[in-house]
mmCIF file of C-alpha atoms and ligand atoms in Angstrom:
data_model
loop_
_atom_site.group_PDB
_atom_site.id
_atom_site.type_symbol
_atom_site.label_atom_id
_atom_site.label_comp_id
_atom_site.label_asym_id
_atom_site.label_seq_id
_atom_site.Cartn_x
_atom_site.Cartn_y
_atom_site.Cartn_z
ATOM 1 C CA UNK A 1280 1.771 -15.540 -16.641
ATOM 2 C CA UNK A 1281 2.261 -12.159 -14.982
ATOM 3 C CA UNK A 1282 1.946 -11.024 -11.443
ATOM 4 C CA UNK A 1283 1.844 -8.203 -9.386
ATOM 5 C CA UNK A 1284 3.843 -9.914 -6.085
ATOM 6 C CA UNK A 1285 6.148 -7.040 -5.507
ATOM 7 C CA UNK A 1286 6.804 -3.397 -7.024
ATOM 8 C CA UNK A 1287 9.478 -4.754 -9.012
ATOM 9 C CA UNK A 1288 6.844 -6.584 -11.639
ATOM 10 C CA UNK A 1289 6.539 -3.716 -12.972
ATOM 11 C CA UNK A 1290 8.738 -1.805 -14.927
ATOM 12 C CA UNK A 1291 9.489 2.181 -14.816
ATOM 13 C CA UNK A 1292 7.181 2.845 -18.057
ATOM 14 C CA UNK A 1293 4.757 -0.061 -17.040
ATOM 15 C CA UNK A 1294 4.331 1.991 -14.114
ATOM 16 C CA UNK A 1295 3.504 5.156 -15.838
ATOM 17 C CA UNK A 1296 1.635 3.520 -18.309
ATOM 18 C CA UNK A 1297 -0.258 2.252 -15.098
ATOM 19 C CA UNK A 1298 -0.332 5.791 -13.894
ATOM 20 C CA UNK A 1299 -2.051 7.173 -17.256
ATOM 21 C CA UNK A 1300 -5.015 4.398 -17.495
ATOM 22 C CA UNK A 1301 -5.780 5.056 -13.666
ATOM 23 C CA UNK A 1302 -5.435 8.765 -13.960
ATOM 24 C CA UNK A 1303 -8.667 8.034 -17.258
ATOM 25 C CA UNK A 1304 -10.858 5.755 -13.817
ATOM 26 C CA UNK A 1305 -10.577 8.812 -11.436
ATOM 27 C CA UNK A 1306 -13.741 10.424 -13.384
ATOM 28 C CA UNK A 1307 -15.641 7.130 -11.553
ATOM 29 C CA UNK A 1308 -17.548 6.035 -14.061
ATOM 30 C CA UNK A 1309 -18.568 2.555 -14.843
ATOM 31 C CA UNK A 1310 -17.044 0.222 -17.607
ATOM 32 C CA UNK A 1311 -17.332 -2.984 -18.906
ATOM 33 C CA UNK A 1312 -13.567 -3.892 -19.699
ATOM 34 C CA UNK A 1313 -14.020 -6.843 -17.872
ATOM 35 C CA UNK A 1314 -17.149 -8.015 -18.512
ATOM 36 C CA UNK A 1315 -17.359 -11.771 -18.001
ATOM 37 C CA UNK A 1316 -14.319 -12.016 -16.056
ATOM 38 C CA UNK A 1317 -14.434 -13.320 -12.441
ATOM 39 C CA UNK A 1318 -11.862 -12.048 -9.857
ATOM 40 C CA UNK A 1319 -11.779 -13.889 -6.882
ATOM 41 C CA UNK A 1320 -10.588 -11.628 -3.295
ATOM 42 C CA UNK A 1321 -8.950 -14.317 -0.765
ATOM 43 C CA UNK A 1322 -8.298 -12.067 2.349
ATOM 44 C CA UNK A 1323 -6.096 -14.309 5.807
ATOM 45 C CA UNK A 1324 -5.567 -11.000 7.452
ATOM 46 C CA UNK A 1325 -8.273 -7.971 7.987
ATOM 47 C CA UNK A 1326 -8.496 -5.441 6.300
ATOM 48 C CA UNK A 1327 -11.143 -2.643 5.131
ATOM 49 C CA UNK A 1328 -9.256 -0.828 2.515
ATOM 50 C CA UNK A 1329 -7.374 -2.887 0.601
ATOM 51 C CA UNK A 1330 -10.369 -5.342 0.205
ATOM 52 C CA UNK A 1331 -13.261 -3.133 -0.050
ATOM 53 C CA UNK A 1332 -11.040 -0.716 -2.756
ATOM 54 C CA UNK A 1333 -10.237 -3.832 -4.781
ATOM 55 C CA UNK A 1334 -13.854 -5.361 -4.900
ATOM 56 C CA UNK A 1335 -14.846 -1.636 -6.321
ATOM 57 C CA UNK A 1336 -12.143 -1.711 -8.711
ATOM 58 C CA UNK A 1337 -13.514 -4.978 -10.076
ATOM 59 C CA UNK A 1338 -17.031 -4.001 -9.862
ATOM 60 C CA UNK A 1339 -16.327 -0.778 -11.410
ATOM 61 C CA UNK A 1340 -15.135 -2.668 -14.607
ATOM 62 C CA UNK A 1341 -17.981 -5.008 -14.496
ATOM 63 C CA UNK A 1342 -16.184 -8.107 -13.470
ATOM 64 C CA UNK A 1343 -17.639 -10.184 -10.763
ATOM 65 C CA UNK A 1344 -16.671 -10.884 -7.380
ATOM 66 C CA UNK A 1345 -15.957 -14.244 -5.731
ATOM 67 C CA UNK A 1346 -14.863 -13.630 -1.968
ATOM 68 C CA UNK A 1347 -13.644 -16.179 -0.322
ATOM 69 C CA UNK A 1348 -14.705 -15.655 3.554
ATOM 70 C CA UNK A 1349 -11.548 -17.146 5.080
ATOM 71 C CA UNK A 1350 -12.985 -17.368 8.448
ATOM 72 C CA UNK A 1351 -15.226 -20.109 6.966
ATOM 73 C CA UNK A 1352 -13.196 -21.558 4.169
ATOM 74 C CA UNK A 1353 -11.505 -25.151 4.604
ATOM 75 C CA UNK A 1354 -7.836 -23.349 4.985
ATOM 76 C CA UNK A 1355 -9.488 -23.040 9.120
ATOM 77 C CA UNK A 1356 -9.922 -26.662 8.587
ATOM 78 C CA UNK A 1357 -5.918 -26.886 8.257
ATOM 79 C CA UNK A 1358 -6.325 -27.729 4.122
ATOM 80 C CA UNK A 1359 -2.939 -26.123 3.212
ATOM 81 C CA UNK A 1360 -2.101 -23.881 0.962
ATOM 82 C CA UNK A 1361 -1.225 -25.954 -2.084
ATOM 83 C CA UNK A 1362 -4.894 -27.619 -1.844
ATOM 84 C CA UNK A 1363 -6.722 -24.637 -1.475
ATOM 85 C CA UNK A 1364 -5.022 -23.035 -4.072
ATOM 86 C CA UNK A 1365 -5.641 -26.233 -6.413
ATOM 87 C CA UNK A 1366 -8.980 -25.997 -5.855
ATOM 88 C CA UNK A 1367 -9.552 -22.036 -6.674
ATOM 89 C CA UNK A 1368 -8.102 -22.994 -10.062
ATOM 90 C CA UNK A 1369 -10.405 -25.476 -10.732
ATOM 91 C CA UNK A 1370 -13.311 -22.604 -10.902
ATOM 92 C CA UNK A 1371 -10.427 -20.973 -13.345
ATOM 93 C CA UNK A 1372 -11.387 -17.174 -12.019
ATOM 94 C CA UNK A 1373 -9.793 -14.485 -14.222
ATOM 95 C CA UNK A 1374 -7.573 -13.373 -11.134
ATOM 96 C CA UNK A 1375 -6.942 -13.584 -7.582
ATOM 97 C CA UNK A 1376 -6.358 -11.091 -4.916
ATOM 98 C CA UNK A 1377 -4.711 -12.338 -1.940
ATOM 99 C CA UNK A 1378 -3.449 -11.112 1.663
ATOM 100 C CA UNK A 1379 -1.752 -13.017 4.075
ATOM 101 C CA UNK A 1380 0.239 -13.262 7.252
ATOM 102 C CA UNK A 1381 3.285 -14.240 6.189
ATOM 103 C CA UNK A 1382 5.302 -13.259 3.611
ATOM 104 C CA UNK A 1383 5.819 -15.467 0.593
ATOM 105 C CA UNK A 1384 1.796 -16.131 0.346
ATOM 106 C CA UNK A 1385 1.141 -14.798 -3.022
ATOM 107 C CA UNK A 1386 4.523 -15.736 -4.692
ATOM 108 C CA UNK A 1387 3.789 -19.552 -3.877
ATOM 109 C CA UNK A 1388 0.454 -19.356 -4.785
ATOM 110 C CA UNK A 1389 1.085 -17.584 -7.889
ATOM 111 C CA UNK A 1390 3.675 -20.748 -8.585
ATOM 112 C CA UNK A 1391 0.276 -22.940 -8.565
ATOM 113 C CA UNK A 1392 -2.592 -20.532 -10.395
ATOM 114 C CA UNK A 1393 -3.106 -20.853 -13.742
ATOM 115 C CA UNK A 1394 -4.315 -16.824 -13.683
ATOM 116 C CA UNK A 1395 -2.755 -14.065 -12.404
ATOM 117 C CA UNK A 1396 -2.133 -13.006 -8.622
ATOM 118 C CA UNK A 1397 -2.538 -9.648 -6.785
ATOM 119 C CA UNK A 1398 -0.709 -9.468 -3.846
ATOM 120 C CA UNK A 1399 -2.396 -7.354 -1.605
ATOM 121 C CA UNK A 1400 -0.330 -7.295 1.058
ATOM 122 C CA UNK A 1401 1.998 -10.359 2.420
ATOM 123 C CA UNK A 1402 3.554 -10.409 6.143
ATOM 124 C CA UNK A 1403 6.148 -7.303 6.434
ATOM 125 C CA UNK A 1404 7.173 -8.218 2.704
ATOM 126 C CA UNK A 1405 5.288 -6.409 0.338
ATOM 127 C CA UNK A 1406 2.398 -4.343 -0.301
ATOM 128 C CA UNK A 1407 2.593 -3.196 -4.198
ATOM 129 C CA UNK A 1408 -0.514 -1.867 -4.984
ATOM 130 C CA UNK A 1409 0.095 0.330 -1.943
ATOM 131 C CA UNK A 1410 3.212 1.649 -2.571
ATOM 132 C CA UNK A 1411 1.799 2.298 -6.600
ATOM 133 C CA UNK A 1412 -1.013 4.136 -5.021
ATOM 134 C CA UNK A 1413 1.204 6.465 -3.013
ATOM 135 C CA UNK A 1414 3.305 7.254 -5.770
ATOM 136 C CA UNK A 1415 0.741 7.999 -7.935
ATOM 137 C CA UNK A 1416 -0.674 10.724 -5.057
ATOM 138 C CA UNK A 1417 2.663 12.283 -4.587
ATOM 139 C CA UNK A 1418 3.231 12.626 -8.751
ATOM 140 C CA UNK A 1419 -0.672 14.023 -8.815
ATOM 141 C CA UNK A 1420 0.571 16.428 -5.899
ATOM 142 C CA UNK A 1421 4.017 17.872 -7.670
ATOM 143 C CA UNK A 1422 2.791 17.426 -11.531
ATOM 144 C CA UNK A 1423 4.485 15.130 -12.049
ATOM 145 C CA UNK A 1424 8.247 16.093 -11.023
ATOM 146 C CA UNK A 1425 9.137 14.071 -8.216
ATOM 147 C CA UNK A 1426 12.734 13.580 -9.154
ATOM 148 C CA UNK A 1427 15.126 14.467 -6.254
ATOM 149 C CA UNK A 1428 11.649 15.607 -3.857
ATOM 150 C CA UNK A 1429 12.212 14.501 -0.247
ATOM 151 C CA UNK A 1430 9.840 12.235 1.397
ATOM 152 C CA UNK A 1431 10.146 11.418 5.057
ATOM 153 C CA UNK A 1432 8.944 8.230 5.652
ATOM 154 C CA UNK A 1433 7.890 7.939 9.873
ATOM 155 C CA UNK A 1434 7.122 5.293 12.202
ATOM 156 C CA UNK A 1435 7.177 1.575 12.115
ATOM 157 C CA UNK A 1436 9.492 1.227 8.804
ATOM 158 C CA UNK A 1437 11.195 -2.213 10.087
ATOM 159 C CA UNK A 1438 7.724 -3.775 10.664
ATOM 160 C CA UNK A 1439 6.000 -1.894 7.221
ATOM 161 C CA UNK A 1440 5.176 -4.085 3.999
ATOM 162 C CA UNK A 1441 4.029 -0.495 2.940
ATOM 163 C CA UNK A 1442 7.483 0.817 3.649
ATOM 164 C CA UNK A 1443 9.119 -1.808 2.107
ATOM 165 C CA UNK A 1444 7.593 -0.976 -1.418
ATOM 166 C CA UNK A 1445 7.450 2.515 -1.176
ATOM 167 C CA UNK A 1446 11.311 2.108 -0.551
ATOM 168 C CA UNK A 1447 11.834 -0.160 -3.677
ATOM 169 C CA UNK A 1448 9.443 2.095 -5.924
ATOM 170 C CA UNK A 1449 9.911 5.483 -4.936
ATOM 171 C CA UNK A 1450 13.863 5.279 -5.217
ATOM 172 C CA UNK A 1451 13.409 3.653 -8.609
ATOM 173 C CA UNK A 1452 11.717 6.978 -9.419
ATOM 174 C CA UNK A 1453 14.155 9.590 -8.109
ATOM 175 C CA UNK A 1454 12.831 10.689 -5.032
ATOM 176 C CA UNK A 1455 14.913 10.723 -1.838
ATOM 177 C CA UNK A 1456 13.758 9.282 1.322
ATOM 178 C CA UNK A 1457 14.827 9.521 4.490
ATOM 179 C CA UNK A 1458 13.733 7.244 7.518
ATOM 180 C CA UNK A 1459 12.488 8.916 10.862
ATOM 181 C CA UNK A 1460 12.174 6.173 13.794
ATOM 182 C CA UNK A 1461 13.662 4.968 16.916
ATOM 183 C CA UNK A 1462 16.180 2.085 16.521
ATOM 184 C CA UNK A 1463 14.090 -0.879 17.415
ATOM 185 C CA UNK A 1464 11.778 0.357 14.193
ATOM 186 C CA UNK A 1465 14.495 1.377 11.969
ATOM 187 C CA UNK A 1466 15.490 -1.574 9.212
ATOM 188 C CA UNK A 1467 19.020 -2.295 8.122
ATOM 189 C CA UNK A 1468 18.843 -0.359 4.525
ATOM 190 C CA UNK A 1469 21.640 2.197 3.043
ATOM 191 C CA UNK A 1470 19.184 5.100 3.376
ATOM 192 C CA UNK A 1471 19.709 8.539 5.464
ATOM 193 C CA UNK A 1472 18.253 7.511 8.699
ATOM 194 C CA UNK A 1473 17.598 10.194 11.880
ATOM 195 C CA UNK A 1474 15.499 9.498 14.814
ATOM 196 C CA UNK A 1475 15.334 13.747 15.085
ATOM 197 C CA UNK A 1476 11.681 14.407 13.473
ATOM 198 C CA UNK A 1477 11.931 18.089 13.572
ATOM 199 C CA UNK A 1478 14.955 18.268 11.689
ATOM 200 C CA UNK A 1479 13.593 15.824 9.298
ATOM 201 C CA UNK A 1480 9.973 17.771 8.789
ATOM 202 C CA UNK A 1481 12.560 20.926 8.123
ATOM 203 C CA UNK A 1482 13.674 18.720 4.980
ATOM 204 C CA UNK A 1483 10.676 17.038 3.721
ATOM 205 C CA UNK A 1484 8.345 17.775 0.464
ATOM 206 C CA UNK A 1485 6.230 14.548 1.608
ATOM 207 C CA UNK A 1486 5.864 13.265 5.094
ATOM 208 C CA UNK A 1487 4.447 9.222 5.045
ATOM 209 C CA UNK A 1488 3.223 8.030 8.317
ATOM 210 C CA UNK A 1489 2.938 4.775 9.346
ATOM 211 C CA UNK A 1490 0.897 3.030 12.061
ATOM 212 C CA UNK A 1491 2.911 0.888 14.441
ATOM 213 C CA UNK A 1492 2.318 -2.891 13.295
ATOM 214 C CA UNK A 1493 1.878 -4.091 16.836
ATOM 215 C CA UNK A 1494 0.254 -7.258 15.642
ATOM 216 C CA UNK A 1495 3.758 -7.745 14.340
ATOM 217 C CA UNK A 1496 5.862 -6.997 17.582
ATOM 218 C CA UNK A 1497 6.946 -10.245 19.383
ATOM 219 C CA UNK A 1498 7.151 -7.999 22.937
ATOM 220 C CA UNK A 1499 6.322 -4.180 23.401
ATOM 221 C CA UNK A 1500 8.762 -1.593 21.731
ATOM 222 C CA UNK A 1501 7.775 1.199 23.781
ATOM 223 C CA UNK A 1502 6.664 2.199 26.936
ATOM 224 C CA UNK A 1503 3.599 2.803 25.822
ATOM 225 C CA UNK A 1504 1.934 4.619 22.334
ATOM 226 C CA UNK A 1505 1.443 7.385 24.049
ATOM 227 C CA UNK A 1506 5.527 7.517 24.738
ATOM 228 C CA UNK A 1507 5.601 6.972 20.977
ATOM 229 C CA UNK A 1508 3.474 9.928 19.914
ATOM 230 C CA UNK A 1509 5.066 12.053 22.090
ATOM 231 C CA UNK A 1510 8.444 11.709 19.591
ATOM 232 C CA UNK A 1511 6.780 10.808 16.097
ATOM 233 C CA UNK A 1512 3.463 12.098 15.765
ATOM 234 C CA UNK A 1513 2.950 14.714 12.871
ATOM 235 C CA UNK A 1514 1.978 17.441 14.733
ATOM 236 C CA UNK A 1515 0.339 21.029 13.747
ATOM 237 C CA UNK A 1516 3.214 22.694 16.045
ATOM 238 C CA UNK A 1517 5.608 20.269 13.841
ATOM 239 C CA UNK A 1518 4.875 21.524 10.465
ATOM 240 C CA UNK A 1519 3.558 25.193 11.067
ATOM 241 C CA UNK A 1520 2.947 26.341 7.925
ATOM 242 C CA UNK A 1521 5.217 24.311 6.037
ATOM 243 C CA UNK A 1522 4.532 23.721 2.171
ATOM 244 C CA UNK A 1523 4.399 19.892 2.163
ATOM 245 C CA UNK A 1524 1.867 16.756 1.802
ATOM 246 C CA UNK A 1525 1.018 13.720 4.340
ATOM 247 C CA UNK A 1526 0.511 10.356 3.748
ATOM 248 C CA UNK A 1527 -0.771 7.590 5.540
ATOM 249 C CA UNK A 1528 -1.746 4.239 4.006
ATOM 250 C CA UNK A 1529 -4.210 3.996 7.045
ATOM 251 C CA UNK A 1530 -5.694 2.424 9.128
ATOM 252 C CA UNK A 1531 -4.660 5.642 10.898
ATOM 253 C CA UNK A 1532 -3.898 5.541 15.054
ATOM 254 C CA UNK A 1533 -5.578 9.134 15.463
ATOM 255 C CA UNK A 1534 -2.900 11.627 18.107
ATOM 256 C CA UNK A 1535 -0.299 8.663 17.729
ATOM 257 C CA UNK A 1536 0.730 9.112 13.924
ATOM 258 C CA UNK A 1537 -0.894 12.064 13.101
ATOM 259 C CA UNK A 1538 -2.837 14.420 15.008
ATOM 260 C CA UNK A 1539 -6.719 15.174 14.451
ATOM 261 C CA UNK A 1540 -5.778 18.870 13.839
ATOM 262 C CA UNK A 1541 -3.282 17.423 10.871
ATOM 263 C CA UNK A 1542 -5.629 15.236 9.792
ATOM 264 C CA UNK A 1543 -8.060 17.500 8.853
ATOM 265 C CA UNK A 1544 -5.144 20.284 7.398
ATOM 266 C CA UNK A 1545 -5.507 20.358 3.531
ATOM 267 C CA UNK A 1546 -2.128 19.382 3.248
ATOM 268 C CA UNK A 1547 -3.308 15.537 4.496
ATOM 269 C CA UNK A 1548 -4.120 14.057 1.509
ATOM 270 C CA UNK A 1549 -5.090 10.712 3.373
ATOM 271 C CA UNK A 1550 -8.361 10.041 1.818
ATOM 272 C CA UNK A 1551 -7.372 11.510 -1.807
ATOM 273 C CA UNK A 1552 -5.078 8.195 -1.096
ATOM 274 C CA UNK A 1553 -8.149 6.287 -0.781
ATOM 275 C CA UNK A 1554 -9.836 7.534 -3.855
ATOM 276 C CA UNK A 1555 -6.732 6.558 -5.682
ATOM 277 C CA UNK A 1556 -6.266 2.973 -4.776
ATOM 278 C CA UNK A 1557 -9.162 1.821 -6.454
ATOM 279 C CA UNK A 1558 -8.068 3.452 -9.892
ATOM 280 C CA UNK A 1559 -4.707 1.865 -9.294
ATOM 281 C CA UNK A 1560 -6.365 -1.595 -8.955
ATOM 282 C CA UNK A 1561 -8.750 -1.059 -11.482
ATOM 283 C CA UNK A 1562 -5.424 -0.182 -13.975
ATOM 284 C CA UNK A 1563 -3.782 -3.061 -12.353
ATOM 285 C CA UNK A 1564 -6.514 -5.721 -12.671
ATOM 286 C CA UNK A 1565 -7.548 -4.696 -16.528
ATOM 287 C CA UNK A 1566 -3.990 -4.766 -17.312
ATOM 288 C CA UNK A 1567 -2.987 -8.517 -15.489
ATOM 289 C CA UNK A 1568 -6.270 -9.926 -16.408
ATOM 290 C CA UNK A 1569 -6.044 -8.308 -20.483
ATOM 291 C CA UNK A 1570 -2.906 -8.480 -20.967
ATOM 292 C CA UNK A 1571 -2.203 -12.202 -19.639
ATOM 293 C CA UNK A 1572 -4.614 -13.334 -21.953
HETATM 294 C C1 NCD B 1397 -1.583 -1.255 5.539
HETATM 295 C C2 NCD B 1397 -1.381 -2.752 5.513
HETATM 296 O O1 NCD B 1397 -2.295 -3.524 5.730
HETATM 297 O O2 NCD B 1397 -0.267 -3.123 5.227
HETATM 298 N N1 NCD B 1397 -2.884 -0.867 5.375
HETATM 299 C C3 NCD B 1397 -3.413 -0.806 4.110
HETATM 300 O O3 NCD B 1397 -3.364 -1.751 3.349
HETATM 301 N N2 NCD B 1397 -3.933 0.353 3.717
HETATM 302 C C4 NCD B 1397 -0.892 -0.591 6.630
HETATM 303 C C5 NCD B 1397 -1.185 -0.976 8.053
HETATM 304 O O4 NCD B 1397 -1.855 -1.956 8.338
HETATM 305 O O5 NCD B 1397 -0.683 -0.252 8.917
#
């Protein structure tokens, strides 16, 4: 049985092949590839995009939805993991998307299901339909040739499950990245780091910001956000005029990561991002659920 845990499930042509079905979804019409199949969203952690773009992905396909409201679901109750996971795979659903706390969520439960599993984000592990999803806006953005493009990725790297794929996929495909963040947010990785985001913009074809994961900081990291912005936000007065695209996998902290003015520049491709993620989970679904078959 196949998964989709990390970026690395997928191979370089997988990937493109990936790339070429989702590239077919972005005309956003209804199918029925999976018609009759079931897909089941289990979701420990909030979220709006993730969730909402993979229930659309199904639907757009024709499969049903199962969610499982956590909130009210027995794993409150303290049922672990193991039993809850035993008992999804009694109502054998075609495949499971799941998002948790803490990393190793979706591997373990993966070990148990008898269908495949979607990780849709675990702790500060993974997040590889994210990652897929950015890749596939920055290829869509240079036609394609993203070998030896610069991408600056800013922020909250050491804290990032976004960051953390985007690293593993985005080398794999020739780009080079360099990390822009003070020390406490910087992670122990061979890559060109700087702390100077000026110097970096000067360099960059792509600029990724992240939001600081402060649900994920044990004490404060800095003074304050607005401190924060003050060094890393992706300012107009940063870029100028500069040919280059911005990324965010969102939720967005408006004036701290990017300004409003930014925001709105063409050059934000943001919500493009959006639009994207569900054709990347509808590819990713249809091919797990098909293929596993
Ligand atoms: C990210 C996440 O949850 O990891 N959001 C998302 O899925 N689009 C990033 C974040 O929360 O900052």
């Amino acid at each position: 049985m196949r998964h989709l845990i990390t970026t690395k499930d997928f191979s370089k042509d997988e990937v493109l092949e990936l790339f070429k079905e989702a590239s077919e979804y972005l005309d956003e019409k209804p199918r029925n590839t999976l018609k009759g199949k079931s897909i089941t969203t289990i979701f420990f952690e909030n979220s709006t995009r993730t969730l909402s773009s993979f229930e659309t992905a199904a639907k757009r396909l024709d499969a049903k939805v199962l969610r499982l409201d956590v909130s009210r679901s027995s794993s409150s109750k303290g049922e672990t993991l193991f039993d809850t996971a035993a008992i999804l795979d009694t109502m054998s659903p075609s495949a499971i998307v799941v998002r948790h706390q803490h990393a190793g969520v979706p591997a373990s439960l993966a070990s148990y299901m008898h269908c495949p599993v979607l990780n849709g984000g675990d702790g500060k592990h993974a997040h590889p339909t994210q990652a897929l999803l950015d890749l596939f806006t920055i290829m869509k953005a240079f036609k394609n040739e993203v070998e030896n493009k610069t991408i600056i990725i800013v922020g909250d790297i050491k804290n990032s499950r976004v960051a953390a794929s985007n690293i593993e996929l985005l080398s794999r495909f020739g780009l080079k990245i360099i990390l822009v963040a003070p020390p406490h947010f910087m992670p122990n990785v061979k890559l060109e780091k700087t702390y100077k985001l000026k110097e970096a913009i000067d360099q960059a074809d792509i600029i990724m910001s992240l939001r600081t994961q402060t649900e994920r900081h044990q004490k404060q990291m800095y003074g304050s956000l607005k401190d924060y912005a003050n060094d890393f936000c992706i300012t107009k007065e940063l870029i100028k005029d500069k040919k280059v695209i911005i990324l965010h996998p969102g939720p967005v902290h408006r004036n701290i990561d990017i300004s409003d003015e930014v925001l709105a520049d063409p050059r934000s491709l943001v919500l493009k991002q959006v639009k994207h993620g569900v054709a990347i989970r509808m590819a990713a679904l249809r091919k797990l659920i098909l293929e596993n078959e």
